[in-house]
Structure formats: C-alpha cells, structure tokens
Amino acid sequence: MFAAPRGRFDKDFFFLTPIIHLLLPHLKQVVKLDTDLYINADIKHLHEQFDLFSPETVMGLGMELQPVYYCAFRKYRLANTRSTAGVASSLGGFQGLNTGVILLDLDRMKTSNLYRDVFNPTSLQKLQWKYSFHRTHLGDQDIFTVIGAEFPQLFFPLPCEWNRQLCQTWLKTKKFNKNLFMKYYECDKPVKIYHGNCVTKILLNDTKNIAGA
C-alpha cells in the first residue's frame, strides 16, 4: 500500500510527514522544505500563508506541476466520467499535490478528527482502491494527493510561486502533449521558491527553465 516499488522514494523517510505531529509533539507549526530548492524571497512571507488556512486545514502544499496524476487517476476517471481527479486546476480539476514545500500545522494534525480517521491503514486502503490508485511511486506525495481528491478541506493550495517546480520530464521524455502539459505547468507569478525537482538545474533568470517561454 503506497509503497514505491523501486528508487529512492521507497525509503521510510519519504513516509514520515503524515506522522510528523507525533514525532515533534512540542512544536505547533513546521515548514518542511526539500533540499533541491532556491529561496528567492523572505521566508517569513511563506510562513504567513498559515494565516490563510481555513479552520479544517491541516497543511498547505503546492500543486504538482506535471501531469503525473492525470495518468495516475485515468482508470478512475474512465469509470467515473464526471470526476476531475487528476485534471489540471486551470480546467477546474484537482491536479494533485507536490511535497517540495509543505506548511504543517501540527496542532491541527493532532486535534483533527478527520485527519486522524483518514490516516489509518484501513481508510487509506479504501481510498486507494476507490481511486484505482495502485501504481504509486512518490512516497507521501501520493498519499496526500489521494486524500486531497477525497477531502480537499484538509489541504491549503499553496500558490505556485512558492513551489515553482522546474522538471519537464513529462514533456521532454514522455512526449506528453505540450498544450495540455502547459495547463499543469504554467505559473505566471514572480517566483519565490524555485524547485529543481528531477535533478533539474536551477538557472536563475534563464527562461530556458520554463517550457514554452
């Protein structure tokens, strides 16, 4: 269940975030950052995003800016033709979450009945089967995405400028349709955090980082 069959995301470390409130009981809030980031703004403004959480929100994450979950949810959408799971947000869907930058409200993670109920093996397995989500490979990012499809109120959509992912694997290697790719990838706001995922070089002020520029 939610285990990567190979590669670095099969390590236990990539499944710790859902229980971080149990590991750090003395803290109220945590900003969790990947190591492949370049921060281009005062980090205090990222922390201010906590103030925008709704009462039910337990964490904030940016959207996944590649069509990873368009493909992962495809089987579910074929059986549920009105579903927008995996569809680009710009087209009115839920394109999935990216864990490169996460704002975690540990107090709410401790006290939220919904969060507690959904994060148990039985509930997670039910969601995995409901969404036909069996080819997982991105650790807790896959878990958060499946839960977000069912319970979006738990997650604050962090604006794209705070997690501007640069990876273009789905465009360059997988030859995904460029027009549809851009529906996921576009971010027209000044970048505050660059995310060099997929071992992408972060070339500041270089438009080659941005597909279609």
mmCIF file with all atom_site columns, C-alpha atoms in Angstrom:
data_model
loop_
_atom_site.group_PDB
_atom_site.id
_atom_site.type_symbol
_atom_site.label_atom_id
_atom_site.label_alt_id
_atom_site.label_comp_id
_atom_site.label_asym_id
_atom_site.label_entity_id
_atom_site.label_seq_id
_atom_site.pdbx_PDB_ins_code
_atom_site.Cartn_x
_atom_site.Cartn_y
_atom_site.Cartn_z
_atom_site.occupancy
_atom_site.B_iso_or_equiv
_atom_site.pdbx_formal_charge
_atom_site.auth_seq_id
_atom_site.auth_comp_id
_atom_site.auth_asym_id
_atom_site.auth_atom_id
_atom_site.pdbx_PDB_model_num
ATOM 1   C CA . MET A 1 1   ? 0.000   0.000  0.000   1.00 0.00 ? 1   MET A CA 1
ATOM 2   C CA . PHE A 1 2   ? 1.524   3.326  -1.128  1.00 0.00 ? 2   PHE A CA 1
ATOM 3   C CA . ALA A 1 3   ? 4.986   1.796  -1.413  1.00 0.00 ? 3   ALA A CA 1
ATOM 4   C CA . ALA A 1 4   ? 7.314   2.744  -4.247  1.00 0.00 ? 4   ALA A CA 1
ATOM 5   C CA . PRO A 1 5   ? 8.477   -0.469 -5.990  1.00 0.00 ? 5   PRO A CA 1
ATOM 6   C CA . ARG A 1 6   ? 11.923  0.944  -6.662  1.00 0.00 ? 6   ARG A CA 1
ATOM 7   C CA . GLY A 1 7   ? 14.036  4.073  -6.383  1.00 0.00 ? 7   GLY A CA 1
ATOM 8   C CA . ARG A 1 8   ? 14.659  6.480  -3.543  1.00 0.00 ? 8   ARG A CA 1
ATOM 9   C CA . PHE A 1 9   ? 11.004  7.069  -2.696  1.00 0.00 ? 9   PHE A CA 1
ATOM 10  C CA . ASP A 1 10  ? 10.687  3.565  -1.232  1.00 0.00 ? 10  ASP A CA 1
ATOM 11  C CA . LYS A 1 11  ? 12.652  4.657  1.857   1.00 0.00 ? 11  LYS A CA 1
ATOM 12  C CA . ASP A 1 12  ? 10.860  5.146  5.185   1.00 0.00 ? 12  ASP A CA 1
ATOM 13  C CA . PHE A 1 13  ? 11.968  8.786  5.281   1.00 0.00 ? 13  PHE A CA 1
ATOM 14  C CA . PHE A 1 14  ? 9.549   9.620  2.468   1.00 0.00 ? 14  PHE A CA 1
ATOM 15  C CA . PHE A 1 15  ? 6.589   8.437  4.541   1.00 0.00 ? 15  PHE A CA 1
ATOM 16  C CA . LEU A 1 16  ? 7.279   10.319 7.787   1.00 0.00 ? 16  LEU A CA 1
ATOM 17  C CA . THR A 1 17  ? 5.443   13.573 7.107   1.00 0.00 ? 17  THR A CA 1
ATOM 18  C CA . PRO A 1 18  ? 1.930   12.204 7.817   1.00 0.00 ? 18  PRO A CA 1
ATOM 19  C CA . ILE A 1 19  ? 3.026   11.421 11.391  1.00 0.00 ? 19  ILE A CA 1
ATOM 20  C CA . ILE A 1 20  ? 5.366   14.345 11.984  1.00 0.00 ? 20  ILE A CA 1
ATOM 21  C CA . HIS A 1 21  ? 2.998   15.728 14.637  1.00 0.00 ? 21  HIS A CA 1
ATOM 22  C CA . LEU A 1 22  ? 3.727   12.592 16.693  1.00 0.00 ? 22  LEU A CA 1
ATOM 23  C CA . LEU A 1 23  ? 7.485   12.917 16.209  1.00 0.00 ? 23  LEU A CA 1
ATOM 24  C CA . LEU A 1 24  ? 7.594   16.626 17.138  1.00 0.00 ? 24  LEU A CA 1
ATOM 25  C CA . PRO A 1 25  ? 4.924   16.965 19.836  1.00 0.00 ? 25  PRO A CA 1
ATOM 26  C CA . HIS A 1 26  ? 6.471   20.133 21.295  1.00 0.00 ? 26  HIS A CA 1
ATOM 27  C CA . LEU A 1 27  ? 6.078   22.166 18.085  1.00 0.00 ? 27  LEU A CA 1
ATOM 28  C CA . LYS A 1 28  ? 2.968   23.922 16.794  1.00 0.00 ? 28  LYS A CA 1
ATOM 29  C CA . GLN A 1 29  ? 3.887   24.542 13.148  1.00 0.00 ? 29  GLN A CA 1
ATOM 30  C CA . VAL A 1 30  ? 6.603   23.341 10.775  1.00 0.00 ? 30  VAL A CA 1
ATOM 31  C CA . VAL A 1 31  ? 7.729   24.457 7.329   1.00 0.00 ? 31  VAL A CA 1
ATOM 32  C CA . LYS A 1 32  ? 9.197   21.410 5.563   1.00 0.00 ? 32  LYS A CA 1
ATOM 33  C CA . LEU A 1 33  ? 11.446  22.094 2.569   1.00 0.00 ? 33  LEU A CA 1
ATOM 34  C CA . ASP A 1 34  ? 13.127  19.806 0.052   1.00 0.00 ? 34  ASP A CA 1
ATOM 35  C CA . THR A 1 35  ? 16.885  20.180 -0.420  1.00 0.00 ? 35  THR A CA 1
ATOM 36  C CA . ASP A 1 36  ? 16.616  20.988 -4.147  1.00 0.00 ? 36  ASP A CA 1
ATOM 37  C CA . LEU A 1 37  ? 15.173  24.476 -3.646  1.00 0.00 ? 37  LEU A CA 1
ATOM 38  C CA . TYR A 1 38  ? 16.383  28.025 -4.215  1.00 0.00 ? 38  TYR A CA 1
ATOM 39  C CA . ILE A 1 39  ? 14.574  30.523 -1.985  1.00 0.00 ? 39  ILE A CA 1
ATOM 40  C CA . ASN A 1 40  ? 14.095  33.822 -3.769  1.00 0.00 ? 40  ASN A CA 1
ATOM 41  C CA . ALA A 1 41  ? 12.051  35.688 -1.136  1.00 0.00 ? 41  ALA A CA 1
ATOM 42  C CA . ASP A 1 42  ? 11.861  36.355 2.584   1.00 0.00 ? 42  ASP A CA 1
ATOM 43  C CA . ILE A 1 43  ? 10.837  33.034 4.109   1.00 0.00 ? 43  ILE A CA 1
ATOM 44  C CA . LYS A 1 44  ? 8.666   34.833 6.667   1.00 0.00 ? 44  LYS A CA 1
ATOM 45  C CA . HIS A 1 45  ? 6.182   35.511 3.863   1.00 0.00 ? 45  HIS A CA 1
ATOM 46  C CA . LEU A 1 46  ? 5.901   31.779 3.284   1.00 0.00 ? 46  LEU A CA 1
ATOM 47  C CA . HIS A 1 47  ? 5.112   31.320 6.963   1.00 0.00 ? 47  HIS A CA 1
ATOM 48  C CA . GLU A 1 48  ? 2.376   33.959 6.625   1.00 0.00 ? 48  GLU A CA 1
ATOM 49  C CA . GLN A 1 49  ? 0.476   31.538 4.403   1.00 0.00 ? 49  GLN A CA 1
ATOM 50  C CA . PHE A 1 50  ? -0.529  29.736 7.610   1.00 0.00 ? 50  PHE A CA 1
ATOM 51  C CA . ASP A 1 51  ? -2.835  32.691 8.274   1.00 0.00 ? 51  ASP A CA 1
ATOM 52  C CA . LEU A 1 52  ? -4.845  31.793 5.158   1.00 0.00 ? 52  LEU A CA 1
ATOM 53  C CA . PHE A 1 53  ? -5.710  28.273 6.318   1.00 0.00 ? 53  PHE A CA 1
ATOM 54  C CA . SER A 1 54  ? -9.385  27.508 6.779   1.00 0.00 ? 54  SER A CA 1
ATOM 55  C CA . PRO A 1 55  ? -10.455 26.011 10.142  1.00 0.00 ? 55  PRO A CA 1
ATOM 56  C CA . GLU A 1 56  ? -10.273 22.435 8.796   1.00 0.00 ? 56  GLU A CA 1
ATOM 57  C CA . THR A 1 57  ? -6.915  22.802 7.013   1.00 0.00 ? 57  THR A CA 1
ATOM 58  C CA . VAL A 1 58  ? -4.002  20.856 8.493   1.00 0.00 ? 58  VAL A CA 1
ATOM 59  C CA . MET A 1 59  ? -1.319  21.528 5.877   1.00 0.00 ? 59  MET A CA 1
ATOM 60  C CA . GLY A 1 60  ? -0.502  23.585 2.791   1.00 0.00 ? 60  GLY A CA 1
ATOM 61  C CA . LEU A 1 61  ? 1.082   22.223 -0.390  1.00 0.00 ? 61  LEU A CA 1
ATOM 62  C CA . GLY A 1 62  ? 1.543   23.433 -3.932  1.00 0.00 ? 62  GLY A CA 1
ATOM 63  C CA . MET A 1 63  ? 0.032   21.652 -6.888  1.00 0.00 ? 63  MET A CA 1
ATOM 64  C CA . GLU A 1 64  ? 2.073   19.075 -8.816  1.00 0.00 ? 64  GLU A CA 1
ATOM 65  C CA . LEU A 1 65  ? 3.066   20.989 -11.960 1.00 0.00 ? 65  LEU A CA 1
ATOM 66  C CA . GLN A 1 66  ? 3.372   17.979 -14.245 1.00 0.00 ? 66  GLN A CA 1
ATOM 67  C CA . PRO A 1 67  ? 0.530   15.686 -15.379 1.00 0.00 ? 67  PRO A CA 1
ATOM 68  C CA . VAL A 1 68  ? 1.659   12.862 -13.086 1.00 0.00 ? 68  VAL A CA 1
ATOM 69  C CA . TYR A 1 69  ? -1.774  12.435 -11.574 1.00 0.00 ? 69  TYR A CA 1
ATOM 70  C CA . TYR A 1 70  ? -3.615  12.928 -14.835 1.00 0.00 ? 70  TYR A CA 1
ATOM 71  C CA . CYS A 1 71  ? -2.257  9.499  -15.675 1.00 0.00 ? 71  CYS A CA 1
ATOM 72  C CA . ALA A 1 72  ? -2.475  8.043  -12.149 1.00 0.00 ? 72  ALA A CA 1
ATOM 73  C CA . PHE A 1 73  ? -6.219  8.790  -11.910 1.00 0.00 ? 73  PHE A CA 1
ATOM 74  C CA . ARG A 1 74  ? -7.003  7.831  -15.514 1.00 0.00 ? 74  ARG A CA 1
ATOM 75  C CA . LYS A 1 75  ? -8.597  4.468  -14.680 1.00 0.00 ? 75  LYS A CA 1
ATOM 76  C CA . TYR A 1 76  ? -10.816 6.101  -12.065 1.00 0.00 ? 76  TYR A CA 1
ATOM 77  C CA . ARG A 1 77  ? -11.929 8.834  -14.479 1.00 0.00 ? 77  ARG A CA 1
ATOM 78  C CA . LEU A 1 78  ? -12.805 6.258  -17.135 1.00 0.00 ? 78  LEU A CA 1
ATOM 79  C CA . ALA A 1 79  ? -15.176 4.609  -14.677 1.00 0.00 ? 79  ALA A CA 1
ATOM 80  C CA . ASN A 1 80  ? -16.390 7.935  -13.236 1.00 0.00 ? 80  ASN A CA 1
ATOM 81  C CA . THR A 1 81  ? -16.691 10.221 -16.212 1.00 0.00 ? 81  THR A CA 1
ATOM 82  C CA . ARG A 1 82  ? -17.737 13.290 -14.202 1.00 0.00 ? 82  ARG A CA 1
ATOM 83  C CA . SER A 1 83  ? -14.681 13.122 -11.963 1.00 0.00 ? 83  SER A CA 1
ATOM 84  C CA . THR A 1 84  ? -11.980 15.788 -12.262 1.00 0.00 ? 84  THR A CA 1
ATOM 85  C CA . ALA A 1 85  ? -9.366  13.848 -10.258 1.00 0.00 ? 85  ALA A CA 1
ATOM 86  C CA . GLY A 1 86  ? -6.011  14.445 -11.933 1.00 0.00 ? 86  GLY A CA 1
ATOM 87  C CA . VAL A 1 87  ? -7.375  17.137 -14.251 1.00 0.00 ? 87  VAL A CA 1
ATOM 88  C CA . ALA A 1 88  ? -5.477  20.451 -14.339 1.00 0.00 ? 88  ALA A CA 1
ATOM 89  C CA . SER A 1 89  ? -6.648  23.066 -11.846 1.00 0.00 ? 89  SER A CA 1
ATOM 90  C CA . SER A 1 90  ? -6.856  25.587 -14.682 1.00 0.00 ? 90  SER A CA 1
ATOM 91  C CA . LEU A 1 91  ? -9.509  23.316 -16.215 1.00 0.00 ? 91  LEU A CA 1
ATOM 92  C CA . GLY A 1 92  ? -11.468 23.066 -12.987 1.00 0.00 ? 92  GLY A CA 1
ATOM 93  C CA . GLY A 1 93  ? -9.877  19.885 -11.688 1.00 0.00 ? 93  GLY A CA 1
ATOM 94  C CA . PHE A 1 94  ? -7.591  18.648 -8.943  1.00 0.00 ? 94  PHE A CA 1
ATOM 95  C CA . GLN A 1 95  ? -4.174  18.054 -10.481 1.00 0.00 ? 95  GLN A CA 1
ATOM 96  C CA . GLY A 1 96  ? -2.532  16.577 -7.395  1.00 0.00 ? 96  GLY A CA 1
ATOM 97  C CA . LEU A 1 97  ? -0.102  17.846 -4.774  1.00 0.00 ? 97  LEU A CA 1
ATOM 98  C CA . ASN A 1 98  ? 3.674   18.288 -4.604  1.00 0.00 ? 98  ASN A CA 1
ATOM 99  C CA . THR A 1 99  ? 5.592   17.872 -1.354  1.00 0.00 ? 99  THR A CA 1
ATOM 100 C CA . GLY A 1 100 ? 8.633   20.014 -2.171  1.00 0.00 ? 100 GLY A CA 1
ATOM 101 C CA . VAL A 1 101 ? 7.312   22.727 0.157   1.00 0.00 ? 101 VAL A CA 1
ATOM 102 C CA . ILE A 1 102 ? 4.862   21.878 2.940   1.00 0.00 ? 102 ILE A CA 1
ATOM 103 C CA . LEU A 1 103 ? 3.350   24.016 5.682   1.00 0.00 ? 103 LEU A CA 1
ATOM 104 C CA . LEU A 1 104 ? 2.318   21.726 8.539   1.00 0.00 ? 104 LEU A CA 1
ATOM 105 C CA . ASP A 1 105 ? 0.020   22.835 11.337  1.00 0.00 ? 105 ASP A CA 1
ATOM 106 C CA . LEU A 1 106 ? 0.994   20.222 13.903  1.00 0.00 ? 106 LEU A CA 1
ATOM 107 C CA . ASP A 1 107 ? -1.615  21.304 16.433  1.00 0.00 ? 107 ASP A CA 1
ATOM 108 C CA . ARG A 1 108 ? -4.379  20.713 13.903  1.00 0.00 ? 108 ARG A CA 1
ATOM 109 C CA . MET A 1 109 ? -2.869  17.414 12.813  1.00 0.00 ? 109 MET A CA 1
ATOM 110 C CA . LYS A 1 110 ? -3.102  16.337 16.458  1.00 0.00 ? 110 LYS A CA 1
ATOM 111 C CA . THR A 1 111 ? -6.684  17.506 17.004  1.00 0.00 ? 111 THR A CA 1
ATOM 112 C CA . SER A 1 112 ? -8.401  16.974 13.636  1.00 0.00 ? 112 SER A CA 1
ATOM 113 C CA . ASN A 1 113 ? -10.793 14.030 13.861  1.00 0.00 ? 113 ASN A CA 1
ATOM 114 C CA . LEU A 1 114 ? -10.957 13.793 10.082  1.00 0.00 ? 114 LEU A CA 1
ATOM 115 C CA . TYR A 1 115 ? -7.175  13.701 9.733   1.00 0.00 ? 115 TYR A CA 1
ATOM 116 C CA . ARG A 1 116 ? -6.895  11.038 12.425  1.00 0.00 ? 116 ARG A CA 1
ATOM 117 C CA . ASP A 1 117 ? -9.630  8.915  10.868  1.00 0.00 ? 117 ASP A CA 1
ATOM 118 C CA . VAL A 1 118 ? -8.281  9.051  7.329   1.00 0.00 ? 118 VAL A CA 1
ATOM 119 C CA . PHE A 1 119 ? -4.669  8.319  8.276   1.00 0.00 ? 119 PHE A CA 1
ATOM 120 C CA . ASN A 1 120 ? -5.059  4.718  9.275   1.00 0.00 ? 120 ASN A CA 1
ATOM 121 C CA . PRO A 1 121 ? -4.277  1.683  7.111   1.00 0.00 ? 121 PRO A CA 1
ATOM 122 C CA . THR A 1 122 ? -7.902  0.662  6.606   1.00 0.00 ? 122 THR A CA 1
ATOM 123 C CA . SER A 1 123 ? -9.071  4.107  5.470   1.00 0.00 ? 123 SER A CA 1
ATOM 124 C CA . LEU A 1 124 ? -6.055  4.640  3.223   1.00 0.00 ? 124 LEU A CA 1
ATOM 125 C CA . GLN A 1 125 ? -6.523  1.264  1.583   1.00 0.00 ? 125 GLN A CA 1
ATOM 126 C CA . LYS A 1 126 ? -10.188 2.050  0.905   1.00 0.00 ? 126 LYS A CA 1
ATOM 127 C CA . LEU A 1 127 ? -9.211  5.304  -0.800  1.00 0.00 ? 127 LEU A CA 1
ATOM 128 C CA . GLN A 1 128 ? -6.506  3.587  -2.793  1.00 0.00 ? 128 GLN A CA 1
ATOM 129 C CA . TRP A 1 129 ? -8.994  1.037  -4.107  1.00 0.00 ? 129 TRP A CA 1
ATOM 130 C CA . LYS A 1 130 ? -11.714 3.615  -4.689  1.00 0.00 ? 130 LYS A CA 1
ATOM 131 C CA . TYR A 1 131 ? -9.452  5.705  -6.923  1.00 0.00 ? 131 TYR A CA 1
ATOM 132 C CA . SER A 1 132 ? -7.757  2.689  -8.570  1.00 0.00 ? 132 SER A CA 1
ATOM 133 C CA . PHE A 1 133 ? -4.524  4.271  -7.387  1.00 0.00 ? 133 PHE A CA 1
ATOM 134 C CA . HIS A 1 134 ? -2.132  1.324  -7.304  1.00 0.00 ? 134 HIS A CA 1
ATOM 135 C CA . ARG A 1 135 ? 0.985   2.426  -9.227  1.00 0.00 ? 135 ARG A CA 1
ATOM 136 C CA . THR A 1 136 ? 2.402   4.673  -6.517  1.00 0.00 ? 136 THR A CA 1
ATOM 137 C CA . HIS A 1 137 ? 5.978   5.903  -6.649  1.00 0.00 ? 137 HIS A CA 1
ATOM 138 C CA . LEU A 1 138 ? 6.330   9.290  -4.938  1.00 0.00 ? 138 LEU A CA 1
ATOM 139 C CA . GLY A 1 139 ? 6.067   8.446  -1.243  1.00 0.00 ? 139 GLY A CA 1
ATOM 140 C CA . ASP A 1 140 ? 3.802   10.553 0.936   1.00 0.00 ? 140 ASP A CA 1
ATOM 141 C CA . GLN A 1 141 ? 3.066   12.849 -2.015  1.00 0.00 ? 141 GLN A CA 1
ATOM 142 C CA . ASP A 1 142 ? 0.873   10.083 -3.443  1.00 0.00 ? 142 ASP A CA 1
ATOM 143 C CA . ILE A 1 143 ? -0.865  9.632  -0.093  1.00 0.00 ? 143 ILE A CA 1
ATOM 144 C CA . PHE A 1 144 ? -1.644  13.343 0.254   1.00 0.00 ? 144 PHE A CA 1
ATOM 145 C CA . THR A 1 145 ? -2.892  13.505 -3.331  1.00 0.00 ? 145 THR A CA 1
ATOM 146 C CA . VAL A 1 146 ? -5.360  10.632 -2.940  1.00 0.00 ? 146 VAL A CA 1
ATOM 147 C CA . ILE A 1 147 ? -6.618  12.083 0.341   1.00 0.00 ? 147 ILE A CA 1
ATOM 148 C CA . GLY A 1 148 ? -6.844  15.524 -1.274  1.00 0.00 ? 148 GLY A CA 1
ATOM 149 C CA . ALA A 1 149 ? -9.061  14.120 -4.008  1.00 0.00 ? 149 ALA A CA 1
ATOM 150 C CA . GLU A 1 150 ? -11.493 12.910 -1.341  1.00 0.00 ? 150 GLU A CA 1
ATOM 151 C CA . PHE A 1 151 ? -11.060 15.519 1.404   1.00 0.00 ? 151 PHE A CA 1
ATOM 152 C CA . PRO A 1 152 ? -9.741  18.761 -0.135  1.00 0.00 ? 152 PRO A CA 1
ATOM 153 C CA . GLN A 1 153 ? -10.648 20.711 3.004   1.00 0.00 ? 153 GLN A CA 1
ATOM 154 C CA . LEU A 1 154 ? -7.601  19.241 4.761   1.00 0.00 ? 154 LEU A CA 1
ATOM 155 C CA . PHE A 1 155 ? -5.189  20.982 2.375   1.00 0.00 ? 155 PHE A CA 1
ATOM 156 C CA . PHE A 1 156 ? -4.454  24.628 1.597   1.00 0.00 ? 156 PHE A CA 1
ATOM 157 C CA . PRO A 1 157 ? -3.415  25.106 -2.052  1.00 0.00 ? 157 PRO A CA 1
ATOM 158 C CA . LEU A 1 158 ? -0.078  26.882 -1.746  1.00 0.00 ? 158 LEU A CA 1
ATOM 159 C CA . PRO A 1 159 ? 0.294   29.385 -4.621  1.00 0.00 ? 159 PRO A CA 1
ATOM 160 C CA . CYS A 1 160 ? 2.587   28.159 -7.397  1.00 0.00 ? 160 CYS A CA 1
ATOM 161 C CA . GLU A 1 161 ? 5.205   30.869 -6.836  1.00 0.00 ? 161 GLU A CA 1
ATOM 162 C CA . TRP A 1 162 ? 6.084   29.209 -3.513  1.00 0.00 ? 162 TRP A CA 1
ATOM 163 C CA . ASN A 1 163 ? 6.896   25.879 -5.187  1.00 0.00 ? 163 ASN A CA 1
ATOM 164 C CA . ARG A 1 164 ? 7.767   26.616 -8.805  1.00 0.00 ? 164 ARG A CA 1
ATOM 165 C CA . GLN A 1 165 ? 8.785   23.161 -9.998  1.00 0.00 ? 165 GLN A CA 1
ATOM 166 C CA . LEU A 1 166 ? 11.102  23.125 -12.997 1.00 0.00 ? 166 LEU A CA 1
ATOM 167 C CA . CYS A 1 167 ? 11.009  19.468 -14.010 1.00 0.00 ? 167 CYS A CA 1
ATOM 168 C CA . GLN A 1 168 ? 9.725   18.870 -17.548 1.00 0.00 ? 168 GLN A CA 1
ATOM 169 C CA . THR A 1 169 ? 10.131  15.099 -17.753 1.00 0.00 ? 169 THR A CA 1
ATOM 170 C CA . TRP A 1 170 ? 6.579   14.559 -18.939 1.00 0.00 ? 170 TRP A CA 1
ATOM 171 C CA . LEU A 1 171 ? 7.131   16.969 -21.808 1.00 0.00 ? 171 LEU A CA 1
ATOM 172 C CA . LYS A 1 172 ? 10.677  16.095 -22.875 1.00 0.00 ? 172 LYS A CA 1
ATOM 173 C CA . THR A 1 173 ? 10.961  12.383 -22.098 1.00 0.00 ? 173 THR A CA 1
ATOM 174 C CA . LYS A 1 174 ? 7.403   11.078 -22.069 1.00 0.00 ? 174 LYS A CA 1
ATOM 175 C CA . LYS A 1 175 ? 6.413   13.287 -25.035 1.00 0.00 ? 175 LYS A CA 1
ATOM 176 C CA . PHE A 1 176 ? 3.208   14.434 -23.360 1.00 0.00 ? 176 PHE A CA 1
ATOM 177 C CA . ASN A 1 177 ? 1.013   16.790 -25.374 1.00 0.00 ? 177 ASN A CA 1
ATOM 178 C CA . LYS A 1 178 ? 2.583   20.245 -24.930 1.00 0.00 ? 178 LYS A CA 1
ATOM 179 C CA . ASN A 1 179 ? -0.652  22.228 -24.824 1.00 0.00 ? 179 ASN A CA 1
ATOM 180 C CA . LEU A 1 180 ? -2.077  20.002 -22.104 1.00 0.00 ? 180 LEU A CA 1
ATOM 181 C CA . PHE A 1 181 ? 1.262   19.900 -20.280 1.00 0.00 ? 181 PHE A CA 1
ATOM 182 C CA . MET A 1 182 ? 1.240   23.688 -20.035 1.00 0.00 ? 182 MET A CA 1
ATOM 183 C CA . LYS A 1 183 ? -2.179  23.599 -18.365 1.00 0.00 ? 183 LYS A CA 1
ATOM 184 C CA . TYR A 1 184 ? -0.375  21.945 -15.457 1.00 0.00 ? 184 TYR A CA 1
ATOM 185 C CA . TYR A 1 185 ? 2.987   23.650 -15.689 1.00 0.00 ? 185 TYR A CA 1
ATOM 186 C CA . GLU A 1 186 ? 2.158   27.343 -16.128 1.00 0.00 ? 186 GLU A CA 1
ATOM 187 C CA . CYS A 1 187 ? 2.819   29.720 -13.244 1.00 0.00 ? 187 CYS A CA 1
ATOM 188 C CA . ASP A 1 188 ? 2.536   33.386 -14.186 1.00 0.00 ? 188 ASP A CA 1
ATOM 189 C CA . LYS A 1 189 ? 3.581   34.865 -10.842 1.00 0.00 ? 189 LYS A CA 1
ATOM 190 C CA . PRO A 1 190 ? 7.054   36.089 -9.770  1.00 0.00 ? 190 PRO A CA 1
ATOM 191 C CA . VAL A 1 191 ? 8.861   33.035 -8.413  1.00 0.00 ? 191 VAL A CA 1
ATOM 192 C CA . LYS A 1 192 ? 9.598   32.997 -4.685  1.00 0.00 ? 192 LYS A CA 1
ATOM 193 C CA . ILE A 1 193 ? 10.894  29.426 -4.427  1.00 0.00 ? 193 ILE A CA 1
ATOM 194 C CA . TYR A 1 194 ? 12.424  27.530 -7.345  1.00 0.00 ? 194 TYR A CA 1
ATOM 195 C CA . HIS A 1 195 ? 12.195  23.741 -7.077  1.00 0.00 ? 195 HIS A CA 1
ATOM 196 C CA . GLY A 1 196 ? 14.774  21.840 -9.112  1.00 0.00 ? 196 GLY A CA 1
ATOM 197 C CA . ASN A 1 197 ? 12.951  18.526 -8.982  1.00 0.00 ? 197 ASN A CA 1
ATOM 198 C CA . CYS A 1 198 ? 14.010  15.628 -11.239 1.00 0.00 ? 198 CYS A CA 1
ATOM 199 C CA . VAL A 1 199 ? 17.592  16.883 -10.709 1.00 0.00 ? 199 VAL A CA 1
ATOM 200 C CA . THR A 1 200 ? 16.781  19.956 -12.812 1.00 0.00 ? 200 THR A CA 1
ATOM 201 C CA . LYS A 1 201 ? 19.382  22.717 -12.719 1.00 0.00 ? 201 LYS A CA 1
ATOM 202 C CA . ILE A 1 202 ? 18.085  25.967 -11.276 1.00 0.00 ? 202 ILE A CA 1
ATOM 203 C CA . LEU A 1 203 ? 19.239  28.658 -13.692 1.00 0.00 ? 203 LEU A CA 1
ATOM 204 C CA . LEU A 1 204 ? 18.032  31.931 -12.239 1.00 0.00 ? 204 LEU A CA 1
ATOM 205 C CA . ASN A 1 205 ? 16.641  34.464 -14.713 1.00 0.00 ? 205 ASN A CA 1
ATOM 206 C CA . ASP A 1 206 ? 17.081  31.936 -17.508 1.00 0.00 ? 206 ASP A CA 1
ATOM 207 C CA . THR A 1 207 ? 13.843  31.412 -19.427 1.00 0.00 ? 207 THR A CA 1
ATOM 208 C CA . LYS A 1 208 ? 15.100  28.010 -20.590 1.00 0.00 ? 208 LYS A CA 1
ATOM 209 C CA . ASN A 1 209 ? 13.844  26.778 -17.209 1.00 0.00 ? 209 ASN A CA 1
ATOM 210 C CA . ILE A 1 210 ? 10.288  27.481 -18.336 1.00 0.00 ? 210 ILE A CA 1
ATOM 211 C CA . ALA A 1 211 ? 8.714   25.404 -21.113 1.00 0.00 ? 211 ALA A CA 1
ATOM 212 C CA . GLY A 1 212 ? 7.245   27.465 -23.889 1.00 0.00 ? 212 GLY A CA 1
ATOM 213 C CA . ALA A 1 213 ? 8.980   30.688 -22.802 1.00 0.00 ? 213 ALA A CA 1
#
